[in-house]
Structures are given as C-alpha cells and as structure tokens.
PDB file of C-alpha atoms and ligand atoms in Angstrom:
ATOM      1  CA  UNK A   1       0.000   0.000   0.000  1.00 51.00           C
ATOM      2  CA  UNK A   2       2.134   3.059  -1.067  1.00 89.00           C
ATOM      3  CA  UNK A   3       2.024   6.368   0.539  1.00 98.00           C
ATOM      4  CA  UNK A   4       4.090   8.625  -1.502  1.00 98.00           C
ATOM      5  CA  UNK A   5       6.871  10.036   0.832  1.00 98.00           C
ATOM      6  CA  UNK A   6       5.826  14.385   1.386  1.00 98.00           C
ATOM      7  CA  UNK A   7       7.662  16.526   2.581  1.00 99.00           C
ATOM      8  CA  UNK A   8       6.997  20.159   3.177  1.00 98.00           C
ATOM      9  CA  UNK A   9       9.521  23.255   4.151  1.00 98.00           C
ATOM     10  CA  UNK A  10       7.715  25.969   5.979  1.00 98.00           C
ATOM     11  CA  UNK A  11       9.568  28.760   5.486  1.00 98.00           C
ATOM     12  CA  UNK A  12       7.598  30.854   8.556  1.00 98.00           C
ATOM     13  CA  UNK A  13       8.087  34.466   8.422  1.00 98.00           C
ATOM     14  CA  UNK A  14      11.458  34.157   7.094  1.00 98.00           C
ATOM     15  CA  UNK A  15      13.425  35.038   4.367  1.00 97.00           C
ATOM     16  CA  UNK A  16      14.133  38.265   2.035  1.00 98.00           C
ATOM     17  CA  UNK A  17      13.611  38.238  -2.031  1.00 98.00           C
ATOM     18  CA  UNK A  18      17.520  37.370  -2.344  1.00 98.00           C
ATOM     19  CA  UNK A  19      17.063  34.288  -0.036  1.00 98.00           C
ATOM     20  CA  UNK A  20      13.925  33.089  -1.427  1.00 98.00           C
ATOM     21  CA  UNK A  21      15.966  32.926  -4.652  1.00 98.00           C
ATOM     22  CA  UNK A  22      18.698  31.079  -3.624  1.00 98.00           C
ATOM     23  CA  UNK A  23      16.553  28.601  -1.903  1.00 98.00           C
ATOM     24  CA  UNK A  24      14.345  28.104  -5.195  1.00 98.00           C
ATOM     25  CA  UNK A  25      18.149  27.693  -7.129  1.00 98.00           C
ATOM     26  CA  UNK A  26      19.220  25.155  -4.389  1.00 98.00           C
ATOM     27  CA  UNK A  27      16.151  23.137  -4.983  1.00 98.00           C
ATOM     28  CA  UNK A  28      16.593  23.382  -8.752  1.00 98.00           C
ATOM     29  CA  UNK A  29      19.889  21.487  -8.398  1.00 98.00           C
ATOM     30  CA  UNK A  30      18.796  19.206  -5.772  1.00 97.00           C
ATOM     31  CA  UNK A  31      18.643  16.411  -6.862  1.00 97.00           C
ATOM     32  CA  UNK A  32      15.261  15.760  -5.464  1.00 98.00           C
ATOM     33  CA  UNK A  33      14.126  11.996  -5.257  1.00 98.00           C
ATOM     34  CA  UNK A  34      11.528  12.444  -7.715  1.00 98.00           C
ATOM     35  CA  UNK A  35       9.281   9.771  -5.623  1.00 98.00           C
ATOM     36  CA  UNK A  36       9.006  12.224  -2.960  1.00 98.00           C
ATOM     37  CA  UNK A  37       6.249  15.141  -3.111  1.00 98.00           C
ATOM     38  CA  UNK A  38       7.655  18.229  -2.224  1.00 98.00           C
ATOM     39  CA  UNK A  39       5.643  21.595  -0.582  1.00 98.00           C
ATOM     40  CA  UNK A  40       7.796  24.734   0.396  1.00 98.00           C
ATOM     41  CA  UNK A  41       5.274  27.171   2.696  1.00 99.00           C
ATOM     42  CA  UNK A  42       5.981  30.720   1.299  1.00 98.00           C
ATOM     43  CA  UNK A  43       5.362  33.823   3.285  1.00 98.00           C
ATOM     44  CA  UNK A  44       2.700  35.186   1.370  1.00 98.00           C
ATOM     45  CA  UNK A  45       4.086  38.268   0.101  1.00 98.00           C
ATOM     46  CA  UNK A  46       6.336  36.020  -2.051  1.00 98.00           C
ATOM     47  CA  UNK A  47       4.034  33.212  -3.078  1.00 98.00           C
ATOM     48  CA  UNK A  48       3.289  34.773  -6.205  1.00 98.00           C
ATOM     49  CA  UNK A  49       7.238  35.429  -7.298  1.00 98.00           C
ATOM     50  CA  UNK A  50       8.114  31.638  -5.596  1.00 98.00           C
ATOM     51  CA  UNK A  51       5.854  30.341  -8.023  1.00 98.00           C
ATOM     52  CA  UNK A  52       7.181  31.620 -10.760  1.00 98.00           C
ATOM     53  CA  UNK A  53      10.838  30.822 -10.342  1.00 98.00           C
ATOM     54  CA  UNK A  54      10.055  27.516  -8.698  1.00 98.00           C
ATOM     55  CA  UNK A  55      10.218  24.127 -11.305  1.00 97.00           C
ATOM     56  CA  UNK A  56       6.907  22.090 -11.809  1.00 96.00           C
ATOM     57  CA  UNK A  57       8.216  19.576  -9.744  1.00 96.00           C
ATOM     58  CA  UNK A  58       7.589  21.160  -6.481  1.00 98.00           C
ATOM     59  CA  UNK A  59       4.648  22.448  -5.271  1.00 98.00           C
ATOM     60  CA  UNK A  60       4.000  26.116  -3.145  1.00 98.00           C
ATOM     61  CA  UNK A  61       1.862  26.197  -0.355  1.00 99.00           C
ATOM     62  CA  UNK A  62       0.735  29.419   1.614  1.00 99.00           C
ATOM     63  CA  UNK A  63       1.140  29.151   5.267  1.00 98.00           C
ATOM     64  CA  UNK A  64      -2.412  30.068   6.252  1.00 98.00           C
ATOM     65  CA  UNK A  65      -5.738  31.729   4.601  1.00 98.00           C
ATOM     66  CA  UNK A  66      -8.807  33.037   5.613  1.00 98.00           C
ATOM     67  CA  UNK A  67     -12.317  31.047   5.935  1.00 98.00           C
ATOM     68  CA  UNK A  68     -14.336  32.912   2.774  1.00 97.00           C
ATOM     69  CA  UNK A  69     -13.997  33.790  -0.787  1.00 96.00           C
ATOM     70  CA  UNK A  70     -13.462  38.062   0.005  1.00 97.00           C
ATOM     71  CA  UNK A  71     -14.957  40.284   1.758  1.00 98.00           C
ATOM     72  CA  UNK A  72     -13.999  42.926   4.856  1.00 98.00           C
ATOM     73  CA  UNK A  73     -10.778  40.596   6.068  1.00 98.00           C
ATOM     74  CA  UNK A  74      -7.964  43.312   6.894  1.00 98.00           C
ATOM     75  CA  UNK A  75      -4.995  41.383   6.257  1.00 97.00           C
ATOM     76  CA  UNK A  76      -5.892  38.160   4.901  1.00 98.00           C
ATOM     77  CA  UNK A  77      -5.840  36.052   2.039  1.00 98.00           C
ATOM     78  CA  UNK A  78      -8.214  33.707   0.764  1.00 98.00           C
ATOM     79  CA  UNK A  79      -8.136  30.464  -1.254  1.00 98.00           C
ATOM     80  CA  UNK A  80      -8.949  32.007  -4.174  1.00 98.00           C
ATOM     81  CA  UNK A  81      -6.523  34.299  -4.386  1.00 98.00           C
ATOM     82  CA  UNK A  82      -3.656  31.594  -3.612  1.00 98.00           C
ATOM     83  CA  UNK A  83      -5.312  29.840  -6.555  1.00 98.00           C
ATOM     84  CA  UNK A  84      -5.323  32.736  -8.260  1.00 98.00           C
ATOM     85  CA  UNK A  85      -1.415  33.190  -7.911  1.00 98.00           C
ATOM     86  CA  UNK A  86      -0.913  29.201  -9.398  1.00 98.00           C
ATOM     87  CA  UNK A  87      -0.160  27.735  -6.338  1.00 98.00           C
ATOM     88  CA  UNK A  88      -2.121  24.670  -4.444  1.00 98.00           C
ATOM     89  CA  UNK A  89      -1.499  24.300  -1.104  1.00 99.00           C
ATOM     90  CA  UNK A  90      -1.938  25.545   1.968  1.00 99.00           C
ATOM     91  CA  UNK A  91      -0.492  25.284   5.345  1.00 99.00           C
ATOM     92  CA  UNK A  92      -3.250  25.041   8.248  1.00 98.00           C
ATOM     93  CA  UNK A  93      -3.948  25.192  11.449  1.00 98.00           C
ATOM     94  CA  UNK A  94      -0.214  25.329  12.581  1.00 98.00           C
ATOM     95  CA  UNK A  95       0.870  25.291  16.349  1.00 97.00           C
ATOM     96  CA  UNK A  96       2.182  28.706  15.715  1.00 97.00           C
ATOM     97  CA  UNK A  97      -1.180  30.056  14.444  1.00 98.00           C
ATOM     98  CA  UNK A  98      -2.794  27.672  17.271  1.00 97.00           C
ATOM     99  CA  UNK A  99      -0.689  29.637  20.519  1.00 95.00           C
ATOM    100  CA  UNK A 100       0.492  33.112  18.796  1.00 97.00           C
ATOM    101  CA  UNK A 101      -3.222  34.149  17.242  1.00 97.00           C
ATOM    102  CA  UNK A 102      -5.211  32.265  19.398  1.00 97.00           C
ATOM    103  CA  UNK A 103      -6.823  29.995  16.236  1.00 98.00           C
ATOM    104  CA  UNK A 104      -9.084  27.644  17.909  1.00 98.00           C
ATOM    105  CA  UNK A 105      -9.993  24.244  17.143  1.00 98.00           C
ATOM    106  CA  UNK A 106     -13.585  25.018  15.645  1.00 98.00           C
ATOM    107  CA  UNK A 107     -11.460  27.781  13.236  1.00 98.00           C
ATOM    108  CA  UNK A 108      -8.783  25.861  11.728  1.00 98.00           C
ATOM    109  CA  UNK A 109     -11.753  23.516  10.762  1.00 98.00           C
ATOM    110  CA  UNK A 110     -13.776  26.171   9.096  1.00 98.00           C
ATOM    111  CA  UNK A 111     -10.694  27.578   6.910  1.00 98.00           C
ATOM    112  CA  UNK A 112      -9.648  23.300   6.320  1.00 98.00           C
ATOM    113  CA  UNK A 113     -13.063  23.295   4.622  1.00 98.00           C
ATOM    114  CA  UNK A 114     -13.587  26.444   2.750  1.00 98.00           C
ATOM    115  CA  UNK A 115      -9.529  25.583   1.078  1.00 98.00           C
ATOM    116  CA  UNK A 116     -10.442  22.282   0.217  1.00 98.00           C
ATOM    117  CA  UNK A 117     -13.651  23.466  -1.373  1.00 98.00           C
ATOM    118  CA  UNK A 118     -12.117  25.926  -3.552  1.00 98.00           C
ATOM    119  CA  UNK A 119      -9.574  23.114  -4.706  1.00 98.00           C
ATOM    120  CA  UNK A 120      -6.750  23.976  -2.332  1.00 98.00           C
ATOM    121  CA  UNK A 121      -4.413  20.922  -0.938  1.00 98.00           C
ATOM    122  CA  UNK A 122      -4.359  20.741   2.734  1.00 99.00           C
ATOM    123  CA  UNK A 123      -1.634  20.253   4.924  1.00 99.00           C
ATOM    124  CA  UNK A 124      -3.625  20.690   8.447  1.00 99.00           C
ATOM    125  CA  UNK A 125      -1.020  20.593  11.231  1.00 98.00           C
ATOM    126  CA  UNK A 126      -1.866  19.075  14.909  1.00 98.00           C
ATOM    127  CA  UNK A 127      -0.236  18.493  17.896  1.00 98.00           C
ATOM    128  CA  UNK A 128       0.606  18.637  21.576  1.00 97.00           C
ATOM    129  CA  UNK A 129       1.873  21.047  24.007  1.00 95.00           C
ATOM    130  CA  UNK A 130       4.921  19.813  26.675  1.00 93.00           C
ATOM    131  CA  UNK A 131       2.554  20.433  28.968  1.00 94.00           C
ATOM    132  CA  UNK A 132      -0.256  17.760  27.523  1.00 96.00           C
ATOM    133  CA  UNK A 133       2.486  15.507  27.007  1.00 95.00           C
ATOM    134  CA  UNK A 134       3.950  15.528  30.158  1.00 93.00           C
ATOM    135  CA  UNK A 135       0.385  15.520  31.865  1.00 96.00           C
ATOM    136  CA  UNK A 136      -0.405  12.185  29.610  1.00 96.00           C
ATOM    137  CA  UNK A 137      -2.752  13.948  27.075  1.00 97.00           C
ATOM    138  CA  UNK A 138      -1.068  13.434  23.710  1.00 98.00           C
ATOM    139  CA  UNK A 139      -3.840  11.373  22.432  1.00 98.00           C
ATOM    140  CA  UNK A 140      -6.487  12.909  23.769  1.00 98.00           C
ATOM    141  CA  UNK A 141      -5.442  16.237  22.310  1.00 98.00           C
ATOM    142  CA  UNK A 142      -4.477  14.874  18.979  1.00 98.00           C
ATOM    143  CA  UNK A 143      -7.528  13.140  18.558  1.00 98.00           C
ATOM    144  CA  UNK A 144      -9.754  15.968  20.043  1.00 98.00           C
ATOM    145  CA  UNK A 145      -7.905  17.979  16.780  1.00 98.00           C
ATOM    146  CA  UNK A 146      -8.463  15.752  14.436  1.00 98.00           C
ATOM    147  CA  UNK A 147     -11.888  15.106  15.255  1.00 98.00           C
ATOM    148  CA  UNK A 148     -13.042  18.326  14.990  1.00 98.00           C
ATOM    149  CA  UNK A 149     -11.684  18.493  11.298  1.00 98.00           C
ATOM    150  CA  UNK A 150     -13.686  15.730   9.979  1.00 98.00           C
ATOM    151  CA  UNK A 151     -16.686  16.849   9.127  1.00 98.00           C
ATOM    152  CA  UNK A 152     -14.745  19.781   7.021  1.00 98.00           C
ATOM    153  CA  UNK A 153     -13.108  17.211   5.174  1.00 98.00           C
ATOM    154  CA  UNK A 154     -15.997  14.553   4.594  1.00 98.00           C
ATOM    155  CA  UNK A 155     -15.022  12.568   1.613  1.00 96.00           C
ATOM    156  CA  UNK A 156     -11.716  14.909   0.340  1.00 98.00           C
ATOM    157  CA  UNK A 157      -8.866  13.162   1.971  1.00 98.00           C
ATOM    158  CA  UNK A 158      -7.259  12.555  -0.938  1.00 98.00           C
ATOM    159  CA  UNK A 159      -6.503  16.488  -0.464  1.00 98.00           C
ATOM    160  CA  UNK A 160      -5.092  16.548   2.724  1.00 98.00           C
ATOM    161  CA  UNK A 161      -2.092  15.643   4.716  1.00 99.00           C
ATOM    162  CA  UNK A 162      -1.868  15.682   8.160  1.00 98.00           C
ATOM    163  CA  UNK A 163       0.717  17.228   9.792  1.00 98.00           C
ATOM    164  CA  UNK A 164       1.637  15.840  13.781  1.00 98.00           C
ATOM    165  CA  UNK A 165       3.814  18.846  15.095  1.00 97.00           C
ATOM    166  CA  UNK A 166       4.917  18.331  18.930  1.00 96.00           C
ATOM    167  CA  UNK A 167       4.663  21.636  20.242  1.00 95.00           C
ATOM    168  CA  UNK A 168       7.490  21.002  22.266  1.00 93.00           C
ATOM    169  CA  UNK A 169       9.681  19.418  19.106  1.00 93.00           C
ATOM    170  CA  UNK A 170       9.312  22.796  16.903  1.00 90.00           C
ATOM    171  CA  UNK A 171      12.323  25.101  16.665  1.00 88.00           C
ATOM    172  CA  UNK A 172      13.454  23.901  20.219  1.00 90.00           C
ATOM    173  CA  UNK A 173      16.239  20.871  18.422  1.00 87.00           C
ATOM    174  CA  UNK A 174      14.266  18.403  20.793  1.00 86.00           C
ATOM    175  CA  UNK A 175      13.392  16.356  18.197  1.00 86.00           C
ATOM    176  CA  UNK A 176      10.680  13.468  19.106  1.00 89.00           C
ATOM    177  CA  UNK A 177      12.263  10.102  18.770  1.00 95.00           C
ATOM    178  CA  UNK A 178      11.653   8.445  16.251  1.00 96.00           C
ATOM    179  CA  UNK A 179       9.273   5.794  18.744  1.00 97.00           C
ATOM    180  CA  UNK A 180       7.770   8.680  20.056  1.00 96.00           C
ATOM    181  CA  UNK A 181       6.775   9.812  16.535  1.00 97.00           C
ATOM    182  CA  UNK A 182       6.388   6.543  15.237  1.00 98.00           C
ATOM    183  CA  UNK A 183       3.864   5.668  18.275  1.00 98.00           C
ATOM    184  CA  UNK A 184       1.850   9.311  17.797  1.00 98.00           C
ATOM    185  CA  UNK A 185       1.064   8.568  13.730  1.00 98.00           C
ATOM    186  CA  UNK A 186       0.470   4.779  14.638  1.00 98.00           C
ATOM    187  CA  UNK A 187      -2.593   5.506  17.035  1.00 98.00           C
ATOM    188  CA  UNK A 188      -3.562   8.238  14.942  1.00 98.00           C
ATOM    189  CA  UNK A 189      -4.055   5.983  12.165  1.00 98.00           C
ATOM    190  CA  UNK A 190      -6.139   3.627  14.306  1.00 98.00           C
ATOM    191  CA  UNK A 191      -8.155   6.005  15.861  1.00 98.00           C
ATOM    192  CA  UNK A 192      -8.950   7.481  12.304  1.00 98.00           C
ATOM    193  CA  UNK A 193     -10.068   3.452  11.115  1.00 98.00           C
ATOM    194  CA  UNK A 194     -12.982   3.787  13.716  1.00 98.00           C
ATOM    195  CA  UNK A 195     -13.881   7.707  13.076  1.00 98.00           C
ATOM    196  CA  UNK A 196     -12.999   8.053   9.680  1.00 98.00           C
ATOM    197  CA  UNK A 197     -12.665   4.827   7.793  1.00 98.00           C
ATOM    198  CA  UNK A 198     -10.167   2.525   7.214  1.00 98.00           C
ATOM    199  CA  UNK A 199      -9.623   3.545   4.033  1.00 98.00           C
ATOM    200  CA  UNK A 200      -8.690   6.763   4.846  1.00 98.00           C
ATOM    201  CA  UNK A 201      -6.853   5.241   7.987  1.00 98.00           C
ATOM    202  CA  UNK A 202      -4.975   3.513   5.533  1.00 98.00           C
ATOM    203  CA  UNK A 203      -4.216   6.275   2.739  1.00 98.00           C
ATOM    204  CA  UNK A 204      -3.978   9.545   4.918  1.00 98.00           C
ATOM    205  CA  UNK A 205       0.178  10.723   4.798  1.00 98.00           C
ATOM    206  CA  UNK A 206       0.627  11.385   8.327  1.00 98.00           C
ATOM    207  CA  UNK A 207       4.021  14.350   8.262  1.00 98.00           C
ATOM    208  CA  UNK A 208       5.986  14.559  11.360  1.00 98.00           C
ATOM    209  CA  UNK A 209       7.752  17.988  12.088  1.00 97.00           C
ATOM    210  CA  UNK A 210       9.934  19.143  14.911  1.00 97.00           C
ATOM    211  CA  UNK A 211      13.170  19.976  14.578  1.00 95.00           C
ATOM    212  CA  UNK A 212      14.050  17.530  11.685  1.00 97.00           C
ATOM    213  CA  UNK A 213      17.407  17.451  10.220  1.00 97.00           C
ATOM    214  CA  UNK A 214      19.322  16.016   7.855  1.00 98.00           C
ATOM    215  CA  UNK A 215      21.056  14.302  10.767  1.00 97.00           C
ATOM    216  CA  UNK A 216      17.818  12.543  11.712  1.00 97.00           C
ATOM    217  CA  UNK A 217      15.383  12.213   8.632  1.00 98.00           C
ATOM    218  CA  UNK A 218      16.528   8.853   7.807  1.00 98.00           C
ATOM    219  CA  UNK A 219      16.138   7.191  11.300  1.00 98.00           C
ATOM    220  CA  UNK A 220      12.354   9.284  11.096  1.00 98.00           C
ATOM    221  CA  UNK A 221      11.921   7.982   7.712  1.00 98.00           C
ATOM    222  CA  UNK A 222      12.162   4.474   8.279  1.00 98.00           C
ATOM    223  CA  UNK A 223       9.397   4.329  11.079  1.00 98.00           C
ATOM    224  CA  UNK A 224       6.123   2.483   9.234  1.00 98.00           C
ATOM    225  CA  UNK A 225       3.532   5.040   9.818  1.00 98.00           C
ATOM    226  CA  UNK A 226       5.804   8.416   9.130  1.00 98.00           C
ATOM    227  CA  UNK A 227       5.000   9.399   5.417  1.00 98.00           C
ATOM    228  CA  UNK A 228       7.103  13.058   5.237  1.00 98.00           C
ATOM    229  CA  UNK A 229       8.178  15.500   7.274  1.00 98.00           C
ATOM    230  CA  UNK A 230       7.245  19.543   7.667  1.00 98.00           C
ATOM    231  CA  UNK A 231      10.363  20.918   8.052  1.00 98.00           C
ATOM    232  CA  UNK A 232      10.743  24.442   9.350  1.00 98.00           C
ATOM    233  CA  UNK A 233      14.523  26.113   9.942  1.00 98.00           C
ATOM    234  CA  UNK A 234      16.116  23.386   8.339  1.00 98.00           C
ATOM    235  CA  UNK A 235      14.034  23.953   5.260  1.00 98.00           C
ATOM    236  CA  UNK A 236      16.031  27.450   4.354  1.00 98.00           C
ATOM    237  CA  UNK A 237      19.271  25.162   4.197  1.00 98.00           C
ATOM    238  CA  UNK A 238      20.758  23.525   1.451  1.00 98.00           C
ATOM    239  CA  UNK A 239      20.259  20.163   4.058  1.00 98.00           C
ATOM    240  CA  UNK A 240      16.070  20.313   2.999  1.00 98.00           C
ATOM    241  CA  UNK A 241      17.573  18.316  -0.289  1.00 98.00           C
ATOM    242  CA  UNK A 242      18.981  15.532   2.326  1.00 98.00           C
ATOM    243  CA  UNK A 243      15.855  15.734   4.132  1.00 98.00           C
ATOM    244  CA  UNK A 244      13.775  15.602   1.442  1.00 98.00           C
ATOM    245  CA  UNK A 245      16.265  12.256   0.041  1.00 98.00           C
ATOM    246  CA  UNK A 246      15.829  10.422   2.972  1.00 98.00           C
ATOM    247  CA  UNK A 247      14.156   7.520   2.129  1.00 98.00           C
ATOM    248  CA  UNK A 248      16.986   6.492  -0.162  1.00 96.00           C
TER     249      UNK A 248
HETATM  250  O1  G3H B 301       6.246  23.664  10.311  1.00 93.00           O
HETATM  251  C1  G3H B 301       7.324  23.255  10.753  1.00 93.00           C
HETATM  252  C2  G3H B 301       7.493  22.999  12.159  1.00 93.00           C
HETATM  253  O2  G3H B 301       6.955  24.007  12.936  1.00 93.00           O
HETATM  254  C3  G3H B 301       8.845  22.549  12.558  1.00 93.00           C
HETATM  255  O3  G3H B 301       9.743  23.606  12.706  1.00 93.00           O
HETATM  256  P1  G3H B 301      11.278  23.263  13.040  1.00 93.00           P
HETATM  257  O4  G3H B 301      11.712  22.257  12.011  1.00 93.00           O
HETATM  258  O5  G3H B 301      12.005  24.566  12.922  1.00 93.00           O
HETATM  259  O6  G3H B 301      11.292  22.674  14.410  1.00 93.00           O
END
C-alpha cells in the first residue's frame, strides 16, 4: 500500500527576495528523489514570485488563509486568491497560528473546509503542548484535533495531509524520537479506522515535524507510519535536499 513520501519546508516568516531565490536555485539542483512530493510554505508576500521561479516539480503552499472567498478581512488572504497566484497548497492550522493568534480548534476547521472546497491541498497541522504531554494527554489532544476536522473534510482526503507537530519538538532541536513519533502517527491511524474509515486510515500521509534534520530524517523515515516530514529552519538550508532524500 504506497504512501508517496511528502515533505513540506515551511519557510515561517522568514526570508528576504535574495534568499527566497537562492533557496528556489538550491532546490533546482537538488537532486530531489523524484518519488518524494515536495511543498515549500511561502510567506505570502512572495508566493506569487516563488511560483514563478520555482520548477513544476515542487509544489508552493501558503502558510495560512482566511475562511471565505473576500470580503472585509484586513490582512488576509483567501483560497482564491492563492489559486489565483498558481499555487495549491496551503499550510493550516499550525501550532504557531494555534498559541500566537489564538486559532481555535472550531477555526482551523472552518478555513480546512472552505480551502479544500475551492480546490486547495491541505496540509492541516496538529499536535501537543509539553505540557499535555507531560500531563499524559497526547492522544487525547491529537484526537480531540483531528476530530473536529472531519466533518470539514468529509469525503476529500485525498486532499489533505496531516501534519503531527509536537509543540514542544518545533524550533526547540528536541526532536521526538523516532518511537515517540512513530507511536503518535500509529494511534492516529487507528483512531482514524474507527472515526474516519479505514480507508482513509490507511491512505492519509501522516508528516511529522519538529526539529528535523538532515542528521535525523533517515532514522524518522524508516518508522512504518511516518510518510514526510514539515520541516521548518532546516528547510532554508541547502540540508532540505537531504531531508527531502531520505528515504533512499
Ligand atoms: O512547520 C514546521 C514545524 O513548525 C517545525 O519547525 P522546526 O523544524 O524549525 O522545528
């Protein structure tokens, strides 16, 4: 049963027009295992000039959008207009969006369904905090997550990846361990067989993010039920092309 390998590189709020560029000319070289889907998550004042340096084989995401078509939004961008620009994905319901701007559960599940209803991809990010893990909550709060997005995914899962983020894993080089991980996307997987289906239990790529490197992408990689990474600082590095290469 394949799961093709993705793996995203969410840039954040980093970057200048001069980096972007580089990074788009380091990818070009790669060379990218061309089994491997690759995402990068573009600020959005350069999604529109990534995606028209970047080749066809990768794919540009924007790392968040707003819930309706247009309208009175100061600020924000919607699905359509990331459309508009050529690109496909978008990032979602990130832990930084989550604890920075306060985006709740009930939220990230009304902008998961307006994207995928306007023919965005989905990469819809979930996670614990060190403080759920420590007080033995990971599954309840992962599942709690997940749960709520199902009904604004119904029957599009073929359009979304999920994303499990450890809070305390992201920018912090506390990466979990690869059991850890591995033990996260397996339960996830079976709790999605009883509330989903097990269809979708069994196609859904799971992403793990946290501090991956090129130093420990492979050991990641091999675990059965991690299917790609989102990669944040190490994505601006020329080491994304290892990390992206690591099931070879
Ligand atoms: O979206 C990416 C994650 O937040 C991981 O970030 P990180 O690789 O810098 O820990």
């Amino acid at each position: 049963m394949g799961r093709k390998f993705v793996v995203g590189g969410n840039w954040k709020m980093n970057g200048d027009k001069k980096q972007v560029t580089e990074i788009v000319e380091t990818l070009k070289k790669g060379p990218l295992d061309p089994n491997v889907e690759v995402v990068v998550g573009v600020p959005a004042i350069y999604l529109e000039y990534v995606q028209s340096i970047i080749p066809g084989n990768i794919n540009v995401a924007a790392q968040n959008c707003w819930k309706v078509a247009k309208g009175a939004f100061t600020g924000e961008i919607s699905p359509a207009m990331i459309k508009d620009i050529g690109a496909n994905w978008v990032i979602l319901g990130h832990s930084e969006r989550r604890t920075i701007f306060g985006e709740k559960d009930e939220l990230v599940a009304e902008k998961v369904a307006h994207a995928l209803e306007n023919g965005l991809k989905v990469i819809a990010c979930i996670g614990e905090t060190l403080e759920e893990r420590e007080a033995g909550k990971t599954e309840e709060v992962v599942f709690r997550q997940t749960k709520a997005l199902l009904p604004a995914i119904g029957n599009n899962w073929a359009n979304v990846v999920l994303a499990y983020e450890p809070v305390w894993a992201i920018g912090t080089g506390k990466t979990a361990s690869p059991q850890q991980a591995q033990d996260v996307h397996a339960s996830l997987r079976t709790w999605l067989s009883t509330n989903a289906s097990a269809d979708v239990a069994a196609a859904v790529r799971i992403q793990y993010g946290g501090s991956v490197t090129a130093a420990n992408a492979k050991e990641l990689a091999a675990c059965p039920d991690i299917d790609g990474f989102l990669v944040g600082g190490a994505s601006l590095k020329p080491e994304f092309i290892d990390i992206v290469n690591a099931t070879q």
